[in-house]
PDB file of C-alpha atoms in Angstrom:
ATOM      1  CA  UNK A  21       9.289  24.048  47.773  1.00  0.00           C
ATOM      2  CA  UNK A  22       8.650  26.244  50.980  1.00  0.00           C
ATOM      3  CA  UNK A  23      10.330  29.857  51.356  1.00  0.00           C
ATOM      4  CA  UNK A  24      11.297  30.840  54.552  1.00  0.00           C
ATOM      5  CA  UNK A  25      10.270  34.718  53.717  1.00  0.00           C
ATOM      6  CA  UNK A  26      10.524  37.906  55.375  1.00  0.00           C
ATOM      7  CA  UNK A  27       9.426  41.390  54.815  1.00  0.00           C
ATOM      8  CA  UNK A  28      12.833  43.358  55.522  1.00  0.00           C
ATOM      9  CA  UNK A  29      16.558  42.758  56.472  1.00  0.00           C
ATOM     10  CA  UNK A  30      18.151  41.284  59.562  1.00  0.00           C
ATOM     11  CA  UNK A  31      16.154  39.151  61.484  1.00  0.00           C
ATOM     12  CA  UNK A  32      16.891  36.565  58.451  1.00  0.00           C
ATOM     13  CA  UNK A  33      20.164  36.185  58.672  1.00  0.00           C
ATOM     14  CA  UNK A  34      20.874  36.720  62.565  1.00  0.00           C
ATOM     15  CA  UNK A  35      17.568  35.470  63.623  1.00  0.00           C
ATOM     16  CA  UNK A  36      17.060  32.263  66.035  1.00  0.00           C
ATOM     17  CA  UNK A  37      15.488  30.690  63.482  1.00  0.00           C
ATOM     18  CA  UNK A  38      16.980  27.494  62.448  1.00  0.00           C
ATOM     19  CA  UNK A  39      18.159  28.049  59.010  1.00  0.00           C
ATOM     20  CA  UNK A  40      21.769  26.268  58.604  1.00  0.00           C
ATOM     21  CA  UNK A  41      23.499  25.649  55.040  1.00  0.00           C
ATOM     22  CA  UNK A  42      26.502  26.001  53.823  1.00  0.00           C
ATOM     23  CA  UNK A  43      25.210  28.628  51.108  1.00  0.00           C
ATOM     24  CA  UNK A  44      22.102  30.526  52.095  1.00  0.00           C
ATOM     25  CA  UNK A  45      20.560  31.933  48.587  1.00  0.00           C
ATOM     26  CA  UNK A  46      18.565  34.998  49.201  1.00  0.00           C
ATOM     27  CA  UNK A  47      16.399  37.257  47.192  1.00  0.00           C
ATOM     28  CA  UNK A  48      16.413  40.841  48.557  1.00  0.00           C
ATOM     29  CA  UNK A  49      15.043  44.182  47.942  1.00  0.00           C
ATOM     30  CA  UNK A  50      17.623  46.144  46.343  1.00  0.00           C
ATOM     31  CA  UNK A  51      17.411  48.885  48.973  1.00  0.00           C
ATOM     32  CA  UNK A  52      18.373  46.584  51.619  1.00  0.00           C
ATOM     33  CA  UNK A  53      21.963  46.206  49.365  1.00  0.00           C
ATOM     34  CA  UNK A  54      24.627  47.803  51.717  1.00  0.00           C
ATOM     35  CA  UNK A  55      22.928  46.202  54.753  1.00  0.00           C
ATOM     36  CA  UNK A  56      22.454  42.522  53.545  1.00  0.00           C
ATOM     37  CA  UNK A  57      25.849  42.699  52.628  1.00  0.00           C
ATOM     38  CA  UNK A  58      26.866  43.691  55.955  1.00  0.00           C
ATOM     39  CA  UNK A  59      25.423  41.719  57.613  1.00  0.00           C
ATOM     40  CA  UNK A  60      25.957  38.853  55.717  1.00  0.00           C
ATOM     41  CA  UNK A  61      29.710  39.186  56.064  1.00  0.00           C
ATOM     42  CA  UNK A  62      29.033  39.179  60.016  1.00  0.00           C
ATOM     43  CA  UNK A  63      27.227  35.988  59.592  1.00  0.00           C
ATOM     44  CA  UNK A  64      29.756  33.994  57.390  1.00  0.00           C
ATOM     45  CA  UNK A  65      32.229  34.750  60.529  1.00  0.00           C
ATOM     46  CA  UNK A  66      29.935  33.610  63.154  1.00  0.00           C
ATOM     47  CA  UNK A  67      28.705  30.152  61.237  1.00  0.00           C
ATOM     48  CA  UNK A  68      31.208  29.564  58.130  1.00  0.00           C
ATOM     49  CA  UNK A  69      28.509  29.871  56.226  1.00  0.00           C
ATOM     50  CA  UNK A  70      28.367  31.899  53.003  1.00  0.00           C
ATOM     51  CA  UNK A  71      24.752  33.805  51.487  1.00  0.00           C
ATOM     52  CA  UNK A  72      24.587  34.353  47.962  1.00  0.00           C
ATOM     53  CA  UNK A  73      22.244  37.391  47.322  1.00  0.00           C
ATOM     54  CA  UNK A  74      19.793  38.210  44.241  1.00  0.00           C
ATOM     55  CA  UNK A  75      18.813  41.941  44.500  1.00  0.00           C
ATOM     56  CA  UNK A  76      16.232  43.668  42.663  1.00  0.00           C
ATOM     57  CA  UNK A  77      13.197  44.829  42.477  1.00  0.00           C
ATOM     58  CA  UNK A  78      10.398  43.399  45.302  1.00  0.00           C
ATOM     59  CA  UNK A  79       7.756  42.623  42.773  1.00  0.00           C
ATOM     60  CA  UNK A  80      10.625  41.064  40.146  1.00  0.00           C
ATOM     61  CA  UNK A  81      12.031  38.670  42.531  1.00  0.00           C
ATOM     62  CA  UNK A  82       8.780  37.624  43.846  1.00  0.00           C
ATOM     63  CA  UNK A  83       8.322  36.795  39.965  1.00  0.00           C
ATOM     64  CA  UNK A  84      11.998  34.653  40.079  1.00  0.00           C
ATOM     65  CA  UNK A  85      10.494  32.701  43.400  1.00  0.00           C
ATOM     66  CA  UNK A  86       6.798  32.445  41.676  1.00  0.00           C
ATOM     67  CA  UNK A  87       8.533  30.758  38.780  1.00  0.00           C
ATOM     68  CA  UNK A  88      10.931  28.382  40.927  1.00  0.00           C
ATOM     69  CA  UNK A  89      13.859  30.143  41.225  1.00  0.00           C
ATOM     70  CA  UNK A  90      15.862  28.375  44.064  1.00  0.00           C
ATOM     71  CA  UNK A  91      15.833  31.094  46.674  1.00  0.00           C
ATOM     72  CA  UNK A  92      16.019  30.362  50.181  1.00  0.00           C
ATOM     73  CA  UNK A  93      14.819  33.076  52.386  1.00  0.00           C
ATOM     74  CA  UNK A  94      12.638  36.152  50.128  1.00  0.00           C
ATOM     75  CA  UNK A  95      13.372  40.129  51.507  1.00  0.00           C
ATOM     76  CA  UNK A  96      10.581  42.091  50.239  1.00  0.00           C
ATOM     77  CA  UNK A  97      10.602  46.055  51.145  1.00  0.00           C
ATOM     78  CA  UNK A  98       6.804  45.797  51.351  1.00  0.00           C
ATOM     79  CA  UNK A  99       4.134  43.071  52.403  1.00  0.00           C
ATOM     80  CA  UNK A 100       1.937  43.050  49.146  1.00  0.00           C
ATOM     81  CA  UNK A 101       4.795  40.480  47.223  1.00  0.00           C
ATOM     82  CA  UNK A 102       5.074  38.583  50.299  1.00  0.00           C
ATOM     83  CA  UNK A 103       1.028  38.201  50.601  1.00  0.00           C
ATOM     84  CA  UNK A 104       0.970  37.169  47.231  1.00  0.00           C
ATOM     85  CA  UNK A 105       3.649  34.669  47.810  1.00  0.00           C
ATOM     86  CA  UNK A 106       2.183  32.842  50.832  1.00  0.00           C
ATOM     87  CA  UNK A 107      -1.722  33.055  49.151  1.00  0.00           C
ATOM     88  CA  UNK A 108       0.342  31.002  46.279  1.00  0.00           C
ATOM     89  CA  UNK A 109       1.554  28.459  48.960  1.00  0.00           C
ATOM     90  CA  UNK A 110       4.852  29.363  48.408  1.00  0.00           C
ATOM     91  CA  UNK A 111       5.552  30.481  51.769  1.00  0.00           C
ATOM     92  CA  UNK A 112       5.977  28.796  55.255  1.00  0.00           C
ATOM     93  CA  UNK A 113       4.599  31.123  57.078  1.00  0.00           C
ATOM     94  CA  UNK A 114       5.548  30.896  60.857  1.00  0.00           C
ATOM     95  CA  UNK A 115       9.060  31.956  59.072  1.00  0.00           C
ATOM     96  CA  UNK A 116       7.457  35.270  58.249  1.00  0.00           C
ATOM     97  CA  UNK A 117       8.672  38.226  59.978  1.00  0.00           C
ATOM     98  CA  UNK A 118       8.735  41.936  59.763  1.00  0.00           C
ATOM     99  CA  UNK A 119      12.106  43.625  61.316  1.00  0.00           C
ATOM    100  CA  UNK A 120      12.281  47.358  59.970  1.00  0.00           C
ATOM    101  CA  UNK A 121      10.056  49.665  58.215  1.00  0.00           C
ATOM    102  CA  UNK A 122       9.785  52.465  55.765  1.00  0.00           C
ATOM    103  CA  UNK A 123       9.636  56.118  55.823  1.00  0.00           C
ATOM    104  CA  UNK A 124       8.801  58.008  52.381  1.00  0.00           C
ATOM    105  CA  UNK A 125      10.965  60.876  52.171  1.00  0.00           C
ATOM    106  CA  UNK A 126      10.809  63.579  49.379  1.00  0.00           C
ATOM    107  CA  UNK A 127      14.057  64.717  48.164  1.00  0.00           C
ATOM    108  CA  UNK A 128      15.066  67.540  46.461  1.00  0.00           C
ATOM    109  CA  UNK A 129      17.882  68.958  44.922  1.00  0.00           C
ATOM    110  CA  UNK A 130      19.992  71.492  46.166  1.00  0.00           C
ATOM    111  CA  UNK A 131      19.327  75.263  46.800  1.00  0.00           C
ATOM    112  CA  UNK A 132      19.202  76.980  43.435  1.00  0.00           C
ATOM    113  CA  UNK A 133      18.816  76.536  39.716  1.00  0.00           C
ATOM    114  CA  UNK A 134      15.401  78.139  39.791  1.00  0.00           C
ATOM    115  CA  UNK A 135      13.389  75.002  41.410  1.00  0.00           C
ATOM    116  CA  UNK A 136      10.090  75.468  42.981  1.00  0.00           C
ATOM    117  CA  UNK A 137      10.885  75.424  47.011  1.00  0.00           C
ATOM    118  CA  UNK A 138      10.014  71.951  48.276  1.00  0.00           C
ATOM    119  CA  UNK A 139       8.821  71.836  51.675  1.00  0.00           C
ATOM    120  CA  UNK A 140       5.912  69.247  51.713  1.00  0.00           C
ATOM    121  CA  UNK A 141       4.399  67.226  48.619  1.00  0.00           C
ATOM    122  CA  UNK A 142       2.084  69.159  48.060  1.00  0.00           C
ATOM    123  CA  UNK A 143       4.576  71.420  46.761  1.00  0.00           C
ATOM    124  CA  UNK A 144       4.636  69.094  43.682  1.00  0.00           C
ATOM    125  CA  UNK A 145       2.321  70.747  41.735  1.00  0.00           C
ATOM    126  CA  UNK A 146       4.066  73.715  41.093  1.00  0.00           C
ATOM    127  CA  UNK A 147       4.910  73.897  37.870  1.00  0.00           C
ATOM    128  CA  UNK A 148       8.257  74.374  37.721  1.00  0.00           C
ATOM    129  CA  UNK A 149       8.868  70.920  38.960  1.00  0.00           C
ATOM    130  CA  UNK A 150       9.534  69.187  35.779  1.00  0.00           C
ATOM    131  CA  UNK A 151      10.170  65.777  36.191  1.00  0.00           C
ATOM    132  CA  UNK A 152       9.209  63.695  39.576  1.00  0.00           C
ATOM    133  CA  UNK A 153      10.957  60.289  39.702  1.00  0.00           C
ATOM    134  CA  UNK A 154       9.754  57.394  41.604  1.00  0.00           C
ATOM    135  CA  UNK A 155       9.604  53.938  41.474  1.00  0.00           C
ATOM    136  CA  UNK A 156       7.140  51.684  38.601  1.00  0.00           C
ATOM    137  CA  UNK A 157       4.380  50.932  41.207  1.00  0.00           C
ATOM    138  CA  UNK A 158       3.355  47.572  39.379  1.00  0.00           C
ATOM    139  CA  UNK A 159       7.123  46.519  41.165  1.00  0.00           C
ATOM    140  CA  UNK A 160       8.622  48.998  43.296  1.00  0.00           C
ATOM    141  CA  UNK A 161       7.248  48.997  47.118  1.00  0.00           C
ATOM    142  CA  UNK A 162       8.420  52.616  46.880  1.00  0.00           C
ATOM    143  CA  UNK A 163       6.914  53.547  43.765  1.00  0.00           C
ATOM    144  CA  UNK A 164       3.427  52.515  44.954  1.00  0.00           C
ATOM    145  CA  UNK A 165       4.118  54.662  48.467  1.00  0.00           C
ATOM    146  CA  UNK A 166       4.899  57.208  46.118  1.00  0.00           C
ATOM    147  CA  UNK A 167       1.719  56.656  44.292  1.00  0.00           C
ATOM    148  CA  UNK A 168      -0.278  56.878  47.456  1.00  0.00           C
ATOM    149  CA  UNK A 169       1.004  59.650  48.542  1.00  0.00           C
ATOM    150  CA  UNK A 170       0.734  61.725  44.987  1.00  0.00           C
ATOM    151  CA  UNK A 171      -3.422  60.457  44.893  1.00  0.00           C
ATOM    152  CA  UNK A 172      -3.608  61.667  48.852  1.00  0.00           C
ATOM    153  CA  UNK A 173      -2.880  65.051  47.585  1.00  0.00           C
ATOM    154  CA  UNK A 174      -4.895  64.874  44.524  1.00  0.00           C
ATOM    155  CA  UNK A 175      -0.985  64.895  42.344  1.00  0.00           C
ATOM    156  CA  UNK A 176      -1.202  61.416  40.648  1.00  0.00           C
ATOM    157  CA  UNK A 177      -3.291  62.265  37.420  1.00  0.00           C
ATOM    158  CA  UNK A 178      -2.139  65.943  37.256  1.00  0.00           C
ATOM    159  CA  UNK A 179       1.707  64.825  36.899  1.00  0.00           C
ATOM    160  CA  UNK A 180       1.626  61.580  35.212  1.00  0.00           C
ATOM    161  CA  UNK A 181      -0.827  63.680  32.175  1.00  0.00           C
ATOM    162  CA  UNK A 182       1.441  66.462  32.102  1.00  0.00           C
ATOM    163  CA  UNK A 183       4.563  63.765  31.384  1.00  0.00           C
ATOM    164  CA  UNK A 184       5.868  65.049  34.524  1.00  0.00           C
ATOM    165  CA  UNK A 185       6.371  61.383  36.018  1.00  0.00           C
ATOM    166  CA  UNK A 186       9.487  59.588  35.566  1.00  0.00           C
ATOM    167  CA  UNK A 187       9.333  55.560  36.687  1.00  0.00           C
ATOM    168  CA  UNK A 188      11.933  53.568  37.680  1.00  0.00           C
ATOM    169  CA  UNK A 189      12.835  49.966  37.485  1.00  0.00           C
ATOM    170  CA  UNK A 190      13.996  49.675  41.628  1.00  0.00           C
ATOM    171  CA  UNK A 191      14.559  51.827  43.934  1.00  0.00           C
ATOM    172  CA  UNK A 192      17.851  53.405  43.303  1.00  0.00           C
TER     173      UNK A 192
END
């Protein structure tokens, strides 16, 4: 079985390409939520036809498609699962297509409550940031940016010794 795959949202769904079913089933990055619903309501009005969505994780649902889920169309939030994916031959890749990127942000809460001020990353080492969450980078697209950007500023070893790191399964 071939996957039509893509690295982000809507050029799936509203694309040219010719990709008619009655149900689509898609595998999508769980950040992409809110919008593949969206936009898969606008599609079911334009064709009649309905998409039935598996969200989680980039790396866990290239694991579903690796071990034959059914999935139609693949929506990775970064290109490593889909690399690994068409190396595997489990891609057609002239379907392949990359429609929106990402931005790392660092958020932080509200004034107060004796937090370090967070301007920049860097800003991460200060000690009275206790706990840092981001996403498992062995699955998360995010979690690896993450990781990137905590070894560009020398961060990576300092807070994951000091059990400042907290990982998460997806995104959210």
């Amino acid at each position: 079985m071939r996957l039509l795959l893509l690295s982000a949202v809507t050029c799936l769904i509203l694309s040219a390409h010719p990709v008619h079913a009655e149900t689509i089933t898609v595998a999508a990055a769980v950040s992409l939520k809110e919008s593949m619903l969206e936009i898969a309501k606008a599609f079911a009005i334009d064709t009649g036809d309905h998409v039935e969505f598996t969200f989680g994780a980039s790396g866990q649902l290239m694991a579903q498609v690796r071990n034959g889920a059914p999935i139609d169309a693949f929506i990775s939030a970064a290109n490593k699962q889909v690399d690994d994916l068409e190396r595997a031959g489990l891609v057609d890749a002239k379907t392949r297509r990359v429609v929106v990127g990402n931005s790392l942000v660092l958020i932080v809460p509200a004034a107060g409550g004796g937090t370090a001020r967070l301007t920049d990353f860097s800003a991460l080492a200060d000690r009275r940031v206790r706990k840092l969450a981001i996403g498992e980078p062995r699955t998360v697209p995010a979690g690896q940016y993450a990781q990137q950007v905590l070894r560009q500023f020398g961060l990576e070893e300092k807070l994951s010794s000091g059990g400042r790191l907290v990982y998460g399964s997806n995104v959210r």
